[in-house]
């Protein structure tokens, strides 16, 4: 289906309007969003995406509608996996909690611009050279294989090449100056870590785009569907970050599910490439009669894999244990960092979550406790936070210490 220029313009205006609304009404004034605020706005953005999909289904037909929903769900799932890397980057840069919203929004805008460029380049390549389907398919299979490798926080380095280069070329302050991108230190204008973390998020987004764009082209070659599904999956990502905070570490099997989805789409792309084949060294340059996977079946497979991997993660003992370990490390570091937040309620939330994580590890049975590799170090962190918490509440009723 050909989409008119008017529909393109209206869609772009709507997306830009949502981003501006997000900035002026939520991000411009630095604050830590509550769980309720994050839940309400996440639901709203998902609702907008679903309504747009229903409109696509009604006006564009069943094929176009199913392609949109398959693309949207796939991109949304990939974006959730990306949130874990964003969390590591912001932890590595010690971004104050109040300023994390602005970093995420800038990352979303950079990602949207970068992916729009990749989408139009990818579409031009696919329309000109049918063998590009082979490349996209192989790229997704390789990506799926890489996602099966064990990942640790150390495997994601916030100090990437772009950031290291920026530090060498420009003067950079050691401390943040609210949410400003530059500051004056000893009479010299310098960049703040706020700008560097935005560079790190933007550079990471570019790498993510190299995986996600071939994936959605494996589901549809309609540029309008590819762009809108990608854009609406990114909108609301900021709110989703704060809503899923505490669950990201628990989705331990999500990477396996995403690997299976990417491998499935990669196989679908290669089958389509064989069907459209014109390479002289493959079947003499003739098309290969193969079964092609429908968009409807793709949607069912994607949903089934995501549901299975998410439920397996949430209800597994290993998932709960790894979540508790990650919370103790991350929350203890945050609580002991005086610059983490100026919001007492946020500091208390971190402390209470640390309490729950401590209790979980303490109550583990002997078999499950084998998954805790450094229990003594974790408990030492808990005691250090407990002492800091008791000292901070010395003049008030002291809560049960760690």
XYZ file of C-alpha atoms in Angstrom:
402
model
C 0.000 0.000 0.000
C 1.317 3.461 -0.957
C 1.132 6.011 1.848
C 0.376 9.585 0.790
C 2.750 12.465 1.648
C -0.006 13.998 3.791
C -0.134 10.894 6.014
C 3.667 10.961 6.312
C 3.644 14.639 7.338
C 0.849 14.170 9.896
C 2.590 11.135 11.380
C 5.918 12.954 11.680
C 4.218 15.955 13.287
C 2.496 13.671 15.799
C 5.800 11.983 16.738
C 7.640 15.304 17.103
C 4.703 16.646 19.141
C 4.882 13.699 21.543
C 8.622 14.199 22.002
C 8.190 17.937 22.674
C 5.358 17.216 25.115
C 7.582 14.688 26.877
C 10.358 17.241 27.231
C 8.414 20.303 28.326
C 5.978 18.562 30.696
C 8.199 15.852 32.195
C 11.915 16.111 31.492
C 12.597 19.853 31.538
C 12.071 19.981 35.303
C 14.511 17.454 36.759
C 12.821 14.984 39.116
C 12.616 11.295 39.951
C 9.382 9.878 38.456
C 7.255 7.840 40.826
C 6.245 4.289 39.979
C 2.668 5.470 39.406
C 3.789 8.233 37.044
C 5.958 5.806 35.061
C 3.145 3.227 34.878
C 0.502 5.720 33.728
C 2.643 7.255 30.991
C 4.014 3.900 29.840
C 0.453 2.621 29.469
C -0.508 5.795 27.617
C 2.310 5.457 25.064
C 1.562 1.776 24.533
C -2.090 2.710 24.074
C -1.171 5.314 21.453
C 0.931 2.724 19.602
C -1.911 0.184 19.707
C -4.453 2.751 18.467
C -2.135 3.656 15.611
C -1.828 -0.043 14.790
C -5.587 -0.467 14.787
C -5.848 2.512 12.446
C -3.265 0.893 10.191
C -5.259 -2.337 10.313
C -8.505 -0.595 9.328
C -7.139 1.769 6.680
C -4.234 -0.310 5.353
C -5.703 -3.795 5.518
C -4.922 -6.953 7.448
C -1.460 -7.517 6.001
C -0.263 -4.010 6.766
C -1.777 -4.093 10.259
C -0.229 -7.450 11.167
C 3.144 -6.274 9.817
C 2.957 -3.190 12.033
C 2.155 -5.155 15.191
C 4.827 -7.782 14.477
C 7.390 -5.023 13.929
C 6.265 -3.016 16.969
C 6.413 -5.998 19.346
C 9.837 -7.071 18.047
C 11.304 -3.566 18.320
C 9.774 -3.066 21.775
C 11.311 -6.306 23.003
C 14.711 -5.331 21.613
C 14.425 -1.905 23.255
C 13.767 -3.508 26.663
C 16.984 -5.489 26.288
C 18.754 -2.226 25.404
C 17.534 -0.645 28.648
C 19.851 -2.901 30.624
C 22.842 -1.470 28.752
C 21.557 2.078 29.336
C 21.320 1.291 33.055
C 24.943 0.120 33.125
C 26.111 3.217 31.230
C 24.331 5.606 33.592
C 25.580 3.694 36.628
C 29.124 3.831 35.269
C 28.846 7.606 34.781
C 27.125 8.068 38.167
C 24.298 10.049 36.563
C 22.151 11.625 39.312
C 18.729 9.959 39.426
C 16.918 13.254 38.759
C 18.845 13.775 35.496
C 18.443 10.285 34.057
C 15.193 11.221 32.310
C 16.927 13.851 30.184
C 19.711 11.424 29.230
C 17.149 8.832 28.141
C 15.095 11.320 26.128
C 18.177 12.550 24.273
C 19.092 8.923 23.617
C 15.620 8.275 22.199
C 15.829 11.283 19.866
C 19.307 10.299 18.653
C 18.146 6.725 18.156
C 15.060 7.818 16.211
C 17.103 10.016 13.868
C 19.763 7.325 13.361
C 17.226 4.592 12.718
C 15.292 6.764 10.278
C 18.498 7.117 8.278
C 19.172 3.381 8.408
C 15.579 2.636 7.396
C 15.705 4.720 4.212
C 19.185 3.461 3.323
C 18.099 -0.128 3.949
C 14.949 0.305 1.890
C 16.917 1.754 -1.035
C 19.374 -1.150 -0.899
C 16.630 -3.778 -0.753
C 14.762 -2.214 -3.667
C 17.943 -2.045 -5.756
C 19.737 -5.257 -4.794
C 17.641 -8.270 -3.786
C 20.786 -10.050 -2.530
C 20.865 -7.628 0.411
C 18.224 -9.894 1.979
C 20.980 -12.512 2.283
C 23.218 -10.033 4.117
C 20.456 -8.974 6.497
C 19.564 -12.589 7.205
C 23.165 -13.608 7.905
C 23.664 -10.507 10.084
C 20.653 -11.457 12.229
C 21.857 -15.054 12.590
C 25.266 -13.798 13.747
C 23.614 -11.361 16.156
C 21.457 -14.171 17.537
C 24.593 -16.235 18.134
C 26.306 -13.356 19.929
C 23.291 -12.883 22.226
C 23.744 -16.439 23.494
C 27.161 -15.571 24.908
C 27.214 -14.926 28.671
C 27.028 -11.207 29.434
C 28.261 -9.394 32.477
C 28.181 -5.764 33.453
C 31.868 -5.612 32.566
C 31.043 -6.661 28.982
C 29.265 -3.325 28.425
C 31.775 -0.522 28.736
C 30.326 2.939 29.181
C 33.700 4.440 28.374
C 33.467 3.587 24.677
C 35.700 4.875 21.914
C 33.606 7.990 21.251
C 33.670 8.989 24.910
C 37.404 8.378 25.308
C 38.036 10.450 22.196
C 35.819 13.245 23.558
C 37.750 13.269 26.831
C 41.036 13.614 24.944
C 39.859 16.362 22.611
C 37.859 18.447 25.074
C 38.253 19.577 28.644
C 35.885 17.622 30.856
C 34.926 18.311 34.464
C 34.861 15.526 37.027
C 31.551 16.567 38.590
C 28.043 17.256 37.292
C 26.630 20.777 37.301
C 22.912 20.038 37.654
C 21.808 18.940 34.147
C 24.036 21.425 32.299
C 26.154 20.193 29.398
C 28.996 22.636 30.098
C 30.343 24.297 33.216
C 33.068 26.709 34.311
C 35.905 25.359 36.481
C 38.678 27.728 37.591
C 37.661 30.183 34.889
C 37.749 27.580 32.091
C 34.705 26.375 30.151
C 34.487 22.574 30.279
C 32.163 19.782 29.227
C 30.316 18.011 32.011
C 29.885 14.232 32.344
C 26.236 14.883 31.378
C 27.279 15.516 27.781
C 29.589 12.510 27.728
C 26.925 10.104 28.943
C 24.608 11.392 26.214
C 27.377 10.692 23.692
C 27.759 7.189 25.128
C 24.007 6.520 24.923
C 23.868 7.898 21.362
C 26.827 5.799 20.201
C 25.259 2.707 21.757
C 21.979 3.480 19.982
C 23.794 3.436 16.652
C 25.031 -0.088 17.370
C 21.533 -1.196 18.380
C 20.126 0.160 15.121
C 22.393 -2.171 13.131
C 20.568 -5.110 14.754
C 17.006 -3.845 14.965
C 16.566 -2.435 11.458
C 17.402 -5.702 9.615
C 15.074 -7.483 12.063
C 12.049 -5.376 11.190
C 12.844 -5.484 7.468
C 12.566 -9.240 7.860
C 8.919 -8.717 8.803
C 7.940 -6.028 6.312
C 9.479 -3.970 3.520
C 6.868 -1.228 3.814
C 8.954 1.833 4.791
C 6.022 3.557 6.495
C 5.327 0.498 8.640
C 9.017 0.033 9.448
C 9.425 3.677 10.481
C 6.231 3.974 12.546
C 6.706 0.631 14.313
C 10.262 1.666 15.213
C 9.249 5.176 16.292
C 6.347 4.076 18.502
C 8.518 1.382 20.107
C 10.972 4.108 21.141
C 8.340 6.553 22.391
C 7.630 5.792 26.024
C 10.966 4.039 26.455
C 11.977 6.621 29.055
C 8.937 5.858 31.207
C 9.420 2.132 30.687
C 12.959 2.411 32.065
C 11.682 3.669 35.426
C 8.731 1.279 35.408
C 10.943 -1.788 34.853
C 13.654 -0.590 37.224
C 14.166 -3.586 39.483
C 12.909 -6.067 36.897
C 15.580 -5.554 34.236
C 18.085 -7.753 36.035
C 15.409 -10.391 36.554
C 14.724 -10.949 32.850
C 17.643 -13.364 32.670
C 16.233 -15.405 29.796
C 15.160 -12.438 27.645
C 18.395 -12.521 25.644
C 17.742 -16.178 24.785
C 14.230 -15.303 23.644
C 15.479 -12.394 21.556
C 18.185 -14.613 20.068
C 15.502 -17.113 19.025
C 13.384 -14.315 17.493
C 16.307 -12.820 15.579
C 17.352 -16.269 14.333
C 13.770 -16.913 13.201
C 13.595 -13.584 11.343
C 17.066 -14.180 9.892
C 15.908 -17.542 8.511
C 12.778 -15.830 7.155
C 14.946 -13.259 5.359
C 17.167 -15.920 3.810
C 14.115 -17.865 2.606
C 12.771 -14.670 1.055
C 16.184 -14.000 -0.535
C 16.149 -17.505 -2.059
C 12.649 -16.892 -3.400
C 13.791 -13.608 -4.997
C 17.254 -14.939 -5.905
C 19.128 -13.532 -8.901
C 22.702 -14.362 -7.839
C 24.341 -16.342 -10.660
C 26.148 -18.749 -8.301
C 22.917 -19.718 -6.486
C 20.678 -22.032 -8.509
C 22.095 -20.600 -11.709
C 20.595 -17.180 -10.976
C 17.018 -18.512 -10.918
C 14.500 -18.192 -8.108
C 14.486 -21.053 -5.604
C 11.070 -22.478 -4.802
C 10.973 -22.382 -0.988
C 8.234 -21.975 1.587
C 7.999 -18.384 2.811
C 6.899 -17.585 6.355
C 3.805 -15.404 6.587
C 3.616 -12.293 8.745
C 0.761 -13.819 10.740
C 2.872 -16.842 11.666
C 5.790 -14.551 12.481
C 3.592 -12.566 14.886
C 2.456 -15.753 16.652
C 6.032 -17.060 16.997
C 7.337 -13.715 18.325
C 4.563 -13.442 20.933
C 4.939 -17.073 22.032
C 8.720 -16.802 22.473
C 8.445 -13.560 24.442
C 5.725 -14.882 26.761
C 7.679 -18.078 27.484
C 11.010 -16.337 28.147
C 9.493 -13.569 30.301
C 7.507 -15.969 32.495
C 10.488 -18.332 32.773
C 12.620 -15.386 33.936
C 10.129 -14.019 36.452
C 9.369 -17.330 38.155
C 12.837 -18.873 38.211
C 14.842 -19.096 41.443
C 17.964 -18.188 39.519
C 16.288 -15.043 38.195
C 15.179 -13.888 41.633
C 18.623 -14.597 43.089
C 20.532 -12.763 40.374
C 18.133 -9.842 40.738
C 18.817 -9.667 44.477
C 22.583 -9.773 43.896
C 22.409 -7.019 41.265
C 20.184 -4.864 43.497
C 22.582 -5.120 46.430
C 25.579 -4.126 44.339
C 23.840 -1.324 42.463
C 21.655 0.017 45.291
C 24.450 -0.017 47.850
C 26.665 1.959 45.480
C 23.829 4.406 44.805
C 22.910 4.848 48.475
C 26.504 5.473 49.522
C 26.998 8.013 46.719
C 25.955 11.442 48.108
C 25.450 12.758 44.567
C 23.102 9.948 43.471
C 19.975 11.887 44.413
C 18.768 14.781 46.556
C 15.305 13.210 46.913
C 14.907 11.593 50.378
C 12.024 9.445 49.123
C 14.190 8.018 46.331
C 17.014 7.293 48.766
C 14.564 5.521 51.075
C 13.169 3.508 48.130
C 16.674 2.319 47.302
C 17.263 1.394 50.939
C 14.026 -0.602 51.221
C 14.777 -2.480 48.004
C 18.204 -3.284 49.380
C 16.535 -4.653 52.524
C 14.332 -6.942 50.446
C 17.297 -8.160 48.395
C 19.292 -8.833 51.584
C 16.391 -10.797 53.063
C 16.018 -12.842 49.887
C 19.652 -13.957 49.902
C 19.533 -14.631 53.658
C 16.460 -16.875 53.259
C 17.812 -18.916 50.344
C 18.071 -22.644 50.777
C 21.464 -24.389 50.583
C 21.018 -25.426 46.938
C 19.869 -22.031 45.707
C 22.494 -20.292 47.820
C 25.200 -21.847 45.653
C 24.240 -19.275 43.007
C 25.468 -16.467 45.281
C 29.167 -16.342 44.457
C 30.257 -13.530 46.781
C 27.837 -13.590 49.697
C 30.330 -12.200 52.207
C 31.052 -9.158 50.029
C 27.340 -8.555 49.465
C 26.566 -8.762 53.187
C 29.476 -6.404 53.914
C 27.925 -3.895 51.518
C 24.599 -4.283 53.327
C 26.220 -3.585 56.688
C 27.955 -0.482 55.311
C 24.660 0.868 54.001
C 22.972 0.001 57.295
C 25.519 2.048 59.220
C 25.087 4.995 56.821
C 21.300 4.747 57.098
C 21.428 4.618 60.893
C 23.731 7.635 61.003
C 21.424 9.600 58.694
C 18.444 8.848 60.974
C 20.246 9.304 64.268
C 17.870 12.062 65.332
C 14.766 10.160 64.252
C 13.195 6.803 64.930
C 15.742 4.318 63.566
C 14.352 1.681 61.255
C 15.611 -1.943 61.485
C 19.229 -1.778 60.376
C 20.902 -4.037 57.902
